[in-house]
Short mmCIF file of N, CA and C in Angstrom, two decimals:
data_model
loop_
_atom_site.label_atom_id
_atom_site.label_comp_id
_atom_site.label_asym_id
_atom_site.label_seq_id
_atom_site.Cartn_x
_atom_site.Cartn_y
_atom_site.Cartn_z
N MET A 1 148.71 -25.13 10.85
CA MET A 1 147.43 -24.78 10.28
C MET A 1 146.69 -26.07 9.91
N GLU A 2 145.41 -26.07 10.17
CA GLU A 2 144.58 -27.25 9.90
C GLU A 2 143.42 -26.87 8.99
N VAL A 3 143.06 -27.81 8.11
CA VAL A 3 141.91 -27.65 7.24
C VAL A 3 141.03 -28.88 7.43
N ILE A 4 139.74 -28.67 7.59
CA ILE A 4 138.77 -29.76 7.67
C ILE A 4 137.88 -29.67 6.44
N ILE A 5 137.87 -30.75 5.65
CA ILE A 5 137.05 -30.81 4.44
C ILE A 5 135.74 -31.50 4.80
N PRO A 6 134.61 -30.80 4.71
CA PRO A 6 133.32 -31.37 5.12
C PRO A 6 132.79 -32.42 4.13
N ASN A 7 131.80 -33.17 4.61
CA ASN A 7 131.16 -34.22 3.81
C ASN A 7 130.59 -33.71 2.50
N SER A 8 130.18 -32.47 2.46
CA SER A 8 129.52 -31.93 1.27
C SER A 8 130.47 -31.68 0.10
N VAL A 9 131.77 -31.74 0.33
CA VAL A 9 132.75 -31.47 -0.73
C VAL A 9 132.89 -32.71 -1.62
N THR A 10 132.71 -32.50 -2.92
CA THR A 10 132.84 -33.59 -3.89
C THR A 10 133.99 -33.34 -4.87
N ASN A 11 134.56 -32.14 -4.84
CA ASN A 11 135.62 -31.78 -5.77
C ASN A 11 136.55 -30.75 -5.12
N ILE A 12 137.85 -30.98 -5.27
CA ILE A 12 138.83 -29.99 -4.81
C ILE A 12 139.64 -29.62 -6.04
N ASP A 13 139.56 -28.37 -6.44
CA ASP A 13 140.16 -27.92 -7.69
C ASP A 13 141.68 -27.84 -7.64
N GLN A 14 142.24 -27.88 -8.81
CA GLN A 14 143.69 -27.83 -9.01
C GLN A 14 144.33 -26.70 -8.22
N GLY A 15 145.37 -27.03 -7.47
CA GLY A 15 146.15 -26.03 -6.74
C GLY A 15 145.46 -25.38 -5.56
N ALA A 16 144.34 -25.92 -5.10
CA ALA A 16 143.55 -25.28 -4.03
C ALA A 16 144.38 -24.95 -2.79
N PHE A 17 145.26 -25.85 -2.40
CA PHE A 17 146.10 -25.62 -1.21
C PHE A 17 147.58 -25.59 -1.57
N GLY A 18 147.87 -25.47 -2.86
CA GLY A 18 149.25 -25.45 -3.32
C GLY A 18 150.06 -24.33 -2.67
N TYR A 19 151.25 -24.69 -2.26
CA TYR A 19 152.20 -23.74 -1.67
C TYR A 19 151.76 -23.19 -0.31
N CYS A 20 150.84 -23.87 0.35
CA CYS A 20 150.48 -23.52 1.73
C CYS A 20 151.44 -24.27 2.65
N SER A 21 152.65 -23.77 2.75
CA SER A 21 153.70 -24.49 3.47
C SER A 21 153.43 -24.63 4.96
N ILE A 22 152.52 -23.83 5.50
CA ILE A 22 152.19 -23.97 6.93
C ILE A 22 151.05 -24.95 7.18
N LEU A 23 150.50 -25.50 6.12
CA LEU A 23 149.41 -26.48 6.24
C LEU A 23 149.99 -27.79 6.75
N SER A 24 149.61 -28.18 7.95
CA SER A 24 150.20 -29.38 8.56
C SER A 24 149.20 -30.49 8.82
N ASN A 25 147.91 -30.18 8.89
CA ASN A 25 146.88 -31.19 9.13
C ASN A 25 145.70 -30.96 8.20
N ILE A 26 145.36 -32.01 7.45
CA ILE A 26 144.20 -31.96 6.57
C ILE A 26 143.30 -33.11 7.01
N THR A 27 142.09 -32.80 7.41
CA THR A 27 141.14 -33.82 7.83
C THR A 27 140.00 -33.85 6.82
N LEU A 28 139.77 -35.03 6.26
CA LEU A 28 138.70 -35.21 5.28
C LEU A 28 137.56 -35.99 5.92
N LEU A 29 136.35 -35.49 5.78
CA LEU A 29 135.18 -36.15 6.34
C LEU A 29 134.45 -37.03 5.33
N PRO A 30 134.54 -36.77 4.00
CA PRO A 30 133.84 -37.63 3.03
C PRO A 30 134.43 -39.04 3.01
N THR A 31 133.57 -40.05 3.08
CA THR A 31 134.05 -41.43 3.01
C THR A 31 134.47 -41.81 1.59
N THR A 32 133.88 -41.17 0.60
CA THR A 32 134.29 -41.35 -0.79
C THR A 32 135.23 -40.21 -1.14
N PRO A 33 136.42 -40.52 -1.66
CA PRO A 33 137.36 -39.45 -1.97
C PRO A 33 136.78 -38.44 -2.97
N PRO A 34 136.83 -37.15 -2.64
CA PRO A 34 136.40 -36.14 -3.60
C PRO A 34 137.31 -36.17 -4.83
N THR A 35 136.80 -35.75 -5.97
CA THR A 35 137.63 -35.61 -7.15
C THR A 35 138.72 -34.59 -6.82
N LEU A 36 139.95 -34.94 -7.11
CA LEU A 36 141.08 -34.10 -6.73
C LEU A 36 141.81 -33.63 -7.97
N GLY A 37 141.91 -32.32 -8.13
CA GLY A 37 142.68 -31.75 -9.23
C GLY A 37 144.16 -31.99 -9.01
N SER A 38 144.96 -31.77 -10.01
CA SER A 38 146.40 -31.98 -9.87
C SER A 38 147.03 -30.87 -9.03
N GLY A 39 148.04 -31.22 -8.29
CA GLY A 39 148.79 -30.24 -7.53
C GLY A 39 148.06 -29.57 -6.39
N VAL A 40 146.99 -30.17 -5.91
CA VAL A 40 146.21 -29.55 -4.84
C VAL A 40 147.04 -29.29 -3.59
N PHE A 41 147.92 -30.21 -3.26
CA PHE A 41 148.73 -30.07 -2.05
C PHE A 41 150.21 -29.86 -2.36
N THR A 42 150.53 -29.29 -3.51
CA THR A 42 151.91 -29.04 -3.88
C THR A 42 152.60 -28.16 -2.84
N SER A 43 153.73 -28.59 -2.37
CA SER A 43 154.59 -27.84 -1.44
C SER A 43 153.96 -27.58 -0.08
N ILE A 44 153.05 -28.47 0.37
CA ILE A 44 152.61 -28.35 1.76
C ILE A 44 153.76 -28.86 2.63
N SER A 45 153.66 -28.70 3.92
CA SER A 45 154.70 -29.13 4.84
C SER A 45 155.06 -30.59 4.61
N SER A 46 156.35 -30.91 4.65
CA SER A 46 156.78 -32.29 4.46
C SER A 46 156.28 -33.20 5.58
N SER A 47 155.93 -32.62 6.71
CA SER A 47 155.40 -33.42 7.83
C SER A 47 153.88 -33.38 7.90
N ALA A 48 153.23 -32.84 6.89
CA ALA A 48 151.76 -32.75 6.88
C ALA A 48 151.13 -34.14 6.96
N VAL A 49 149.99 -34.20 7.64
CA VAL A 49 149.24 -35.44 7.79
C VAL A 49 147.86 -35.23 7.18
N ILE A 50 147.44 -36.21 6.38
CA ILE A 50 146.09 -36.19 5.79
C ILE A 50 145.31 -37.30 6.48
N THR A 51 144.29 -36.92 7.24
CA THR A 51 143.48 -37.90 7.97
C THR A 51 142.19 -38.14 7.20
N VAL A 52 141.92 -39.43 6.94
CA VAL A 52 140.72 -39.82 6.19
C VAL A 52 139.82 -40.64 7.10
N PRO A 53 138.53 -40.75 6.76
CA PRO A 53 137.60 -41.49 7.62
C PRO A 53 137.98 -42.96 7.78
N LYS A 54 137.67 -43.49 8.92
CA LYS A 54 137.91 -44.90 9.21
C LYS A 54 137.25 -45.75 8.12
N GLY A 55 137.99 -46.70 7.60
CA GLY A 55 137.48 -47.58 6.56
C GLY A 55 137.66 -47.05 5.14
N SER A 56 138.22 -45.85 5.01
CA SER A 56 138.36 -45.21 3.69
C SER A 56 139.81 -45.07 3.22
N LEU A 57 140.76 -45.53 4.03
CA LEU A 57 142.16 -45.30 3.71
C LEU A 57 142.55 -45.87 2.34
N ASN A 58 142.18 -47.11 2.06
CA ASN A 58 142.54 -47.72 0.78
C ASN A 58 141.91 -46.96 -0.39
N ALA A 59 140.66 -46.55 -0.24
CA ALA A 59 139.99 -45.80 -1.31
C ALA A 59 140.73 -44.50 -1.62
N TYR A 60 141.16 -43.80 -0.60
CA TYR A 60 141.90 -42.55 -0.81
C TYR A 60 143.28 -42.82 -1.42
N GLN A 61 143.98 -43.81 -0.87
CA GLN A 61 145.34 -44.08 -1.32
C GLN A 61 145.41 -44.56 -2.77
N THR A 62 144.32 -45.06 -3.29
CA THR A 62 144.33 -45.57 -4.66
C THR A 62 143.56 -44.68 -5.64
N ALA A 63 142.91 -43.64 -5.14
CA ALA A 63 142.12 -42.76 -6.00
C ALA A 63 143.02 -41.86 -6.85
N THR A 64 142.53 -41.51 -8.03
CA THR A 64 143.26 -40.63 -8.94
C THR A 64 143.68 -39.34 -8.23
N ASN A 65 144.93 -39.01 -8.38
CA ASN A 65 145.59 -37.84 -7.79
C ASN A 65 145.78 -37.95 -6.28
N TRP A 66 144.91 -38.65 -5.56
CA TRP A 66 145.11 -38.84 -4.12
C TRP A 66 146.30 -39.74 -3.87
N SER A 67 146.53 -40.71 -4.76
CA SER A 67 147.62 -41.66 -4.55
C SER A 67 148.98 -40.97 -4.42
N THR A 68 149.12 -39.78 -4.99
CA THR A 68 150.35 -39.00 -4.88
C THR A 68 150.68 -38.70 -3.42
N TYR A 69 149.67 -38.61 -2.58
CA TYR A 69 149.84 -38.23 -1.18
C TYR A 69 149.63 -39.40 -0.22
N ALA A 70 149.64 -40.63 -0.75
CA ALA A 70 149.35 -41.83 0.05
C ALA A 70 150.25 -41.96 1.28
N ASP A 71 151.50 -41.57 1.16
CA ASP A 71 152.43 -41.69 2.28
C ASP A 71 152.15 -40.70 3.41
N LYS A 72 151.31 -39.72 3.19
CA LYS A 72 150.95 -38.73 4.21
C LYS A 72 149.63 -39.08 4.90
N MET A 73 148.95 -40.13 4.42
CA MET A 73 147.61 -40.46 4.91
C MET A 73 147.60 -41.37 6.12
N VAL A 74 146.67 -41.07 7.01
CA VAL A 74 146.37 -41.93 8.16
C VAL A 74 144.87 -42.06 8.25
N GLU A 75 144.43 -43.11 8.88
CA GLU A 75 143.00 -43.35 9.04
C GLU A 75 142.55 -42.82 10.40
N ALA A 76 141.41 -42.15 10.44
CA ALA A 76 140.85 -41.65 11.70
C ALA A 76 140.56 -42.82 12.64
N SER A 77 140.66 -42.59 13.90
CA SER A 77 140.47 -43.67 14.88
C SER A 77 139.00 -43.98 15.16
N ASN A 78 138.10 -43.08 14.77
CA ASN A 78 136.68 -43.34 15.04
C ASN A 78 135.86 -43.37 13.80
#
């Protein structure tokens, strides 16, 4: 299962995708990390990949609550 977060999203509330164990691909389009509630991706697939816009990887990996998922993040190729 894949989720694409559009540019218009500025906030993802606590637990929004929690326990979605079939969630394997999350693609974020905002170059600035949206505010992320705690536990948003709790218990997603251990092989899940979070793709962030090119040039935004460091911002996401160091942002509050996003840093928890830093090891799952990759940068988009374009």
